[in-house]
XYZ file of C-alpha atoms in Angstrom:
356
model
C 9.691 59.911 -52.600
C 8.811 59.997 -56.168
C 9.036 56.154 -57.735
C 11.511 57.025 -60.178
C 13.675 58.126 -57.429
C 13.185 54.607 -55.891
C 13.948 52.624 -59.138
C 10.744 51.828 -59.439
C 10.388 52.890 -63.518
C 8.226 50.238 -64.713
C 4.329 50.321 -64.882
C 2.643 47.963 -62.437
C 1.342 44.810 -64.388
C -1.912 43.464 -64.633
C -0.999 41.097 -62.112
C 0.209 42.983 -59.723
C -3.262 45.333 -59.784
C -5.362 42.324 -59.399
C -3.366 40.917 -56.573
C -3.720 44.517 -54.736
C -7.482 44.452 -55.730
C -8.242 41.241 -53.855
C -6.112 42.896 -50.868
C -8.678 45.574 -51.286
C -6.253 48.127 -52.136
C -7.434 50.188 -55.476
C -7.533 53.724 -56.570
C -10.555 55.702 -54.898
C -11.048 59.047 -53.671
C -12.957 59.598 -50.130
C -14.153 62.919 -51.687
C -16.761 60.862 -54.316
C -18.381 58.969 -51.330
C -18.548 62.208 -49.184
C -20.055 64.128 -51.895
C -22.605 61.569 -53.020
C -23.526 60.784 -49.323
C -24.061 64.419 -49.003
C -25.949 64.932 -52.185
C -28.384 62.172 -51.329
C -28.825 62.704 -47.991
C -29.721 66.567 -48.879
C -32.226 65.396 -51.622
C -34.077 62.937 -49.210
C -34.156 65.504 -46.587
C -35.941 68.023 -48.749
C -38.061 65.335 -50.318
C -39.041 64.557 -46.971
C -39.185 68.428 -45.343
C -42.841 68.173 -44.877
C -43.152 64.588 -43.442
C -40.053 65.959 -41.152
C -41.730 69.067 -40.193
C -45.123 67.098 -39.083
C -43.379 64.549 -37.147
C -41.263 67.544 -35.024
C -44.287 69.517 -34.358
C -46.265 66.247 -33.097
C -43.049 65.077 -30.823
C -42.510 68.825 -29.796
C -46.776 68.751 -28.990
C -46.472 65.522 -27.182
C -43.279 66.382 -24.630
C -44.510 69.984 -23.977
C -48.044 68.954 -23.262
C -46.766 66.210 -20.662
C -43.699 67.999 -19.066
C -45.118 69.563 -16.453
C -47.701 66.695 -15.712
C -46.086 63.431 -15.978
C -42.704 62.105 -14.610
C -40.302 62.271 -17.396
C -38.877 58.619 -16.627
C -42.237 57.487 -17.999
C -41.276 54.891 -20.689
C -43.228 56.471 -22.842
C -41.180 59.452 -23.280
C -38.856 57.108 -24.477
C -40.648 55.149 -26.577
C -41.977 58.447 -28.050
C -38.426 59.479 -29.075
C -37.601 56.169 -30.659
C -40.369 56.255 -32.772
C -39.582 59.805 -33.827
C -35.726 58.841 -34.873
C -36.762 55.603 -36.724
C -39.537 57.407 -38.817
C -37.085 60.682 -39.624
C -33.635 59.221 -39.226
C -33.376 55.728 -40.642
C -34.744 56.682 -44.188
C -31.843 59.078 -44.370
C -29.383 56.779 -43.106
C -30.285 53.989 -45.643
C -30.299 56.339 -48.553
C -26.660 57.974 -47.403
C -25.533 53.997 -46.875
C -26.802 53.187 -50.345
C -24.819 56.056 -51.499
C -21.369 55.375 -49.956
C -21.437 52.051 -51.445
C -22.447 53.168 -54.916
C -19.508 55.858 -54.803
C -17.255 52.956 -54.222
C -18.923 50.624 -56.600
C -18.245 53.485 -59.364
C -14.574 54.017 -58.542
C -13.658 50.427 -57.756
C -15.590 49.209 -61.367
C -17.432 46.393 -59.049
C -17.821 45.190 -55.767
C -14.726 44.325 -53.710
C -14.607 42.301 -50.537
C -11.572 41.729 -48.696
C -11.064 41.443 -45.093
C -7.066 42.311 -45.565
C -7.216 46.234 -44.717
C -8.729 45.233 -41.214
C -6.528 42.371 -40.204
C -4.914 42.710 -36.587
C -1.272 44.124 -37.060
C 0.911 44.863 -34.208
C 2.614 47.536 -36.347
C -0.776 49.488 -36.839
C -0.991 49.360 -32.997
C 2.533 50.678 -32.269
C 2.226 54.588 -32.696
C 4.567 56.062 -35.404
C 3.856 59.866 -35.006
C 6.987 60.987 -37.102
C 6.457 58.690 -39.730
C 2.527 60.113 -39.940
C 3.546 63.643 -39.792
C 5.650 62.913 -42.644
C 2.828 61.481 -44.628
C 0.184 63.872 -43.461
C 1.557 67.010 -43.065
C 5.405 67.267 -44.326
C 4.475 65.908 -47.738
C 3.021 66.969 -51.279
C 0.016 64.782 -50.675
C -0.407 66.033 -47.006
C -0.256 69.977 -48.139
C -2.364 68.803 -51.191
C -4.945 67.329 -48.340
C -4.941 70.468 -46.037
C -5.222 72.662 -49.255
C -8.336 70.952 -50.433
C -9.853 70.872 -46.920
C -9.371 74.663 -46.567
C -10.772 75.088 -50.327
C -13.828 73.182 -49.265
C -14.603 75.196 -46.151
C -14.055 78.802 -48.130
C -16.482 77.196 -50.892
C -18.985 76.656 -48.008
C -18.548 80.130 -46.609
C -18.653 81.516 -50.127
C -22.004 79.875 -50.979
C -23.345 80.602 -47.579
C -22.682 84.310 -48.292
C -24.372 84.681 -51.404
C -27.735 82.836 -50.653
C -27.851 84.334 -47.001
C -27.071 87.945 -48.674
C -29.499 87.374 -51.374
C -32.534 86.537 -49.047
C -31.629 88.178 -45.654
C -33.786 91.441 -46.135
C -36.547 89.185 -47.272
C -36.168 87.154 -43.838
C -35.873 90.544 -41.754
C -39.215 91.434 -43.082
C -41.087 88.142 -42.439
C -39.751 88.402 -38.693
C -40.836 92.317 -38.423
C -44.317 91.302 -39.587
C -44.343 88.314 -36.574
C -44.363 85.498 -39.158
C -42.496 83.093 -37.189
C -43.561 80.068 -39.087
C -43.086 81.962 -42.232
C -39.419 82.780 -41.383
C -38.865 79.294 -40.426
C -39.531 78.121 -43.386
C -37.812 80.732 -45.204
C -34.650 79.552 -42.905
C -35.430 76.038 -43.871
C -35.418 77.140 -47.929
C -32.263 78.867 -47.627
C -30.452 75.984 -45.932
C -31.849 73.433 -48.264
C -30.228 75.536 -51.111
C -26.973 75.979 -49.418
C -26.433 72.525 -48.881
C -27.785 71.220 -52.028
C -25.387 73.893 -54.048
C -22.475 72.745 -51.712
C -23.091 68.992 -52.518
C -23.014 69.682 -56.399
C -19.981 71.634 -56.190
C -17.988 68.980 -53.855
C -19.075 66.354 -56.344
C -17.686 68.337 -59.143
C -14.465 69.086 -57.351
C -14.271 65.342 -56.334
C -14.175 64.158 -60.017
C -10.621 65.624 -60.638
C -9.660 64.161 -57.011
C -10.417 61.011 -57.939
C -7.992 61.306 -61.039
C -5.289 62.625 -58.724
C -5.675 59.665 -56.473
C -5.405 57.106 -59.101
C -2.324 58.811 -60.463
C -0.673 58.331 -56.753
C -1.740 54.909 -56.928
C -0.605 53.891 -60.123
C 2.979 55.628 -59.250
C 2.812 53.693 -55.793
C 2.080 50.465 -57.715
C 5.115 51.066 -60.225
C 7.785 48.226 -60.052
C 11.464 47.727 -60.757
C 12.738 45.933 -63.519
C 13.720 43.163 -61.145
C 10.285 42.927 -59.572
C 9.032 42.634 -63.287
C 11.437 39.366 -63.884
C 10.394 38.039 -60.180
C 6.629 38.242 -61.026
C 6.965 37.025 -64.533
C 9.034 33.530 -62.684
C 5.923 33.558 -60.224
C 3.415 33.837 -62.860
C 5.242 31.080 -64.839
C 4.101 28.661 -61.885
C 0.377 29.281 -61.766
C -0.931 27.786 -65.264
C -4.436 29.692 -65.239
C -2.874 33.167 -64.151
C -0.449 32.747 -67.471
C -3.204 31.536 -69.663
C -5.475 34.392 -68.342
C -2.384 37.118 -69.097
C -1.624 35.629 -72.645
C -5.058 36.177 -73.654
C -5.170 39.642 -72.296
C -1.895 40.203 -74.237
C -2.967 38.739 -77.009
C -6.440 41.029 -77.057
C -4.226 44.070 -76.676
C -1.591 43.778 -79.598
C -3.962 42.431 -81.865
C -6.412 45.460 -81.333
C -3.465 47.803 -81.803
C -1.598 46.039 -85.020
C -0.170 49.151 -86.251
C 1.610 49.803 -83.020
C 2.590 46.746 -82.627
C 4.083 46.008 -85.955
C 6.055 49.337 -85.817
C 7.559 48.502 -82.670
C 8.695 44.719 -84.294
C 12.186 43.743 -84.898
C 11.151 42.103 -88.328
C 7.847 40.901 -90.241
C 8.207 37.362 -91.880
C 6.195 37.057 -95.077
C 4.457 33.869 -97.082
C 5.164 36.538 -99.196
C 1.438 37.102 -99.574
C -0.942 35.382 -97.588
C 0.473 35.365 -94.331
C 2.715 37.729 -92.328
C 4.064 37.355 -88.757
C 5.696 40.419 -86.738
C 8.366 39.272 -84.229
C 10.266 41.375 -81.268
C 12.638 40.012 -79.187
C 12.534 41.646 -75.733
C 15.494 40.284 -73.872
C 14.735 41.517 -70.828
C 11.112 39.822 -70.877
C 11.853 36.600 -72.237
C 14.536 33.941 -73.622
C 13.072 34.276 -77.391
C 11.321 36.458 -79.756
C 7.696 36.909 -79.195
C 4.676 37.031 -81.933
C 3.956 40.540 -81.919
C 1.174 40.651 -84.678
C 0.144 38.334 -87.488
C -2.391 38.248 -90.137
C -3.716 36.418 -93.321
C -4.436 38.005 -96.842
C -5.518 41.444 -96.280
C -4.185 41.624 -92.927
C -0.854 40.253 -93.936
C -0.897 43.245 -96.916
C -1.598 45.680 -93.970
C 1.213 44.424 -91.841
C 3.716 44.623 -94.560
C 2.703 48.171 -95.491
C 2.932 49.100 -92.156
C 6.404 47.501 -91.623
C 7.783 49.249 -94.687
C 6.237 52.572 -93.981
C 8.293 52.211 -90.440
C 11.550 50.920 -92.071
C 10.819 47.236 -90.321
C 12.403 44.641 -92.336
C 10.269 42.100 -94.226
C 11.698 38.664 -94.929
C 9.844 36.474 -97.192
C 10.386 32.974 -95.769
C 6.908 30.476 -96.832
C 7.499 27.769 -94.372
C 8.431 29.676 -91.239
C 5.563 32.317 -91.887
C 3.198 29.465 -92.474
C 4.015 27.779 -89.566
C 4.669 30.368 -87.243
C 0.843 31.778 -88.435
C -0.831 28.598 -87.772
C 0.887 27.318 -84.805
C 1.365 30.317 -82.602
C -1.032 33.357 -81.126
C -0.197 36.730 -80.619
C 1.754 37.216 -77.460
C 3.226 33.670 -77.692
C 7.084 33.075 -77.337
C 8.699 31.598 -79.956
C 9.147 27.495 -79.022
C 12.268 25.479 -79.301
C 11.406 23.874 -82.647
C 11.464 27.276 -84.284
C 14.218 28.624 -82.575
C 16.938 27.812 -85.290
C 14.849 28.965 -88.151
C 13.965 32.410 -86.638
C 17.725 32.458 -85.110
C 18.933 32.576 -88.933
C 16.482 35.087 -89.816
C 17.490 37.289 -87.144
C 21.482 36.729 -87.879
C 20.281 38.033 -91.418
C 19.058 41.197 -89.914
C 22.462 41.674 -87.892
C 24.284 41.301 -91.120
C 21.888 43.581 -93.110
C 22.451 46.270 -90.116
C 26.445 45.799 -89.759
C 26.481 46.310 -93.588
C 24.603 49.555 -93.329
C 26.202 51.097 -90.488
């Protein structure tokens, strides 16, 4: 069900996204990590190919030369296998592990450590087959995942067909000449080309998949207006969170002054030295908020933008100067300025009624 159908029409707040991040819930695609693991794993195998061939030759020689003369339960057989396994498999495993971590760090923009996703919950133990099928099969997301998997299988088949068709006759000629080692080398090269091409294509495909997953995550994180109000009340009790959000809001508003001024209700000017733009969102606060402010050249720019967007400019020297000096962008008008600002808004109402 779409977020809008559930009444979640508002974009998620930074507070909610940060809270979800601490719980380990972030936008990421498993395709990115999988593609990087495959790509770096294949590159490592190719780089180690000569070493792997030497090790494989040695271990096969070791076993075949002793299998008819020694007891297979001899500890030397197991030790030889473990030595071969550690030298050949562990390097590939380490590189793949690092690639998996890198894939997650790139997507989540940093390292996240949270035990929340693995906390034991009884609800996770009880099977919910109907809900599982609804999410994984009978849904847009489920159909998308099925199509994605089928597309990957089709891509592997096409890539394999192209490379095998290109070299099949050369391989047949090598086998006809009795060059078994040459045939094995040719097959290994073909396999490496196929795997490397598939890995690169998977990585390319994973990029749009990440944006799809991010869109779905942001849709899931959307909020209702009631949730926004409750969150705002909750944040009021946390000075650190409130201060951080206000700072972020100031930076965003100050960086985009033209848009902030255009969305304001009124600009209070001094008339040339100071300019303060106010906006009153009754659903977010009980008083107007400083949407933008500037001094000298910036004040002139704010006035110009306001006039271009038909935003009223009210000249009030003391109010403009005091608001500019004592308040920051994003601050709500305090009680000691409410009366003066209320009179300005009353003038705006009279002006609007006279022109309607």
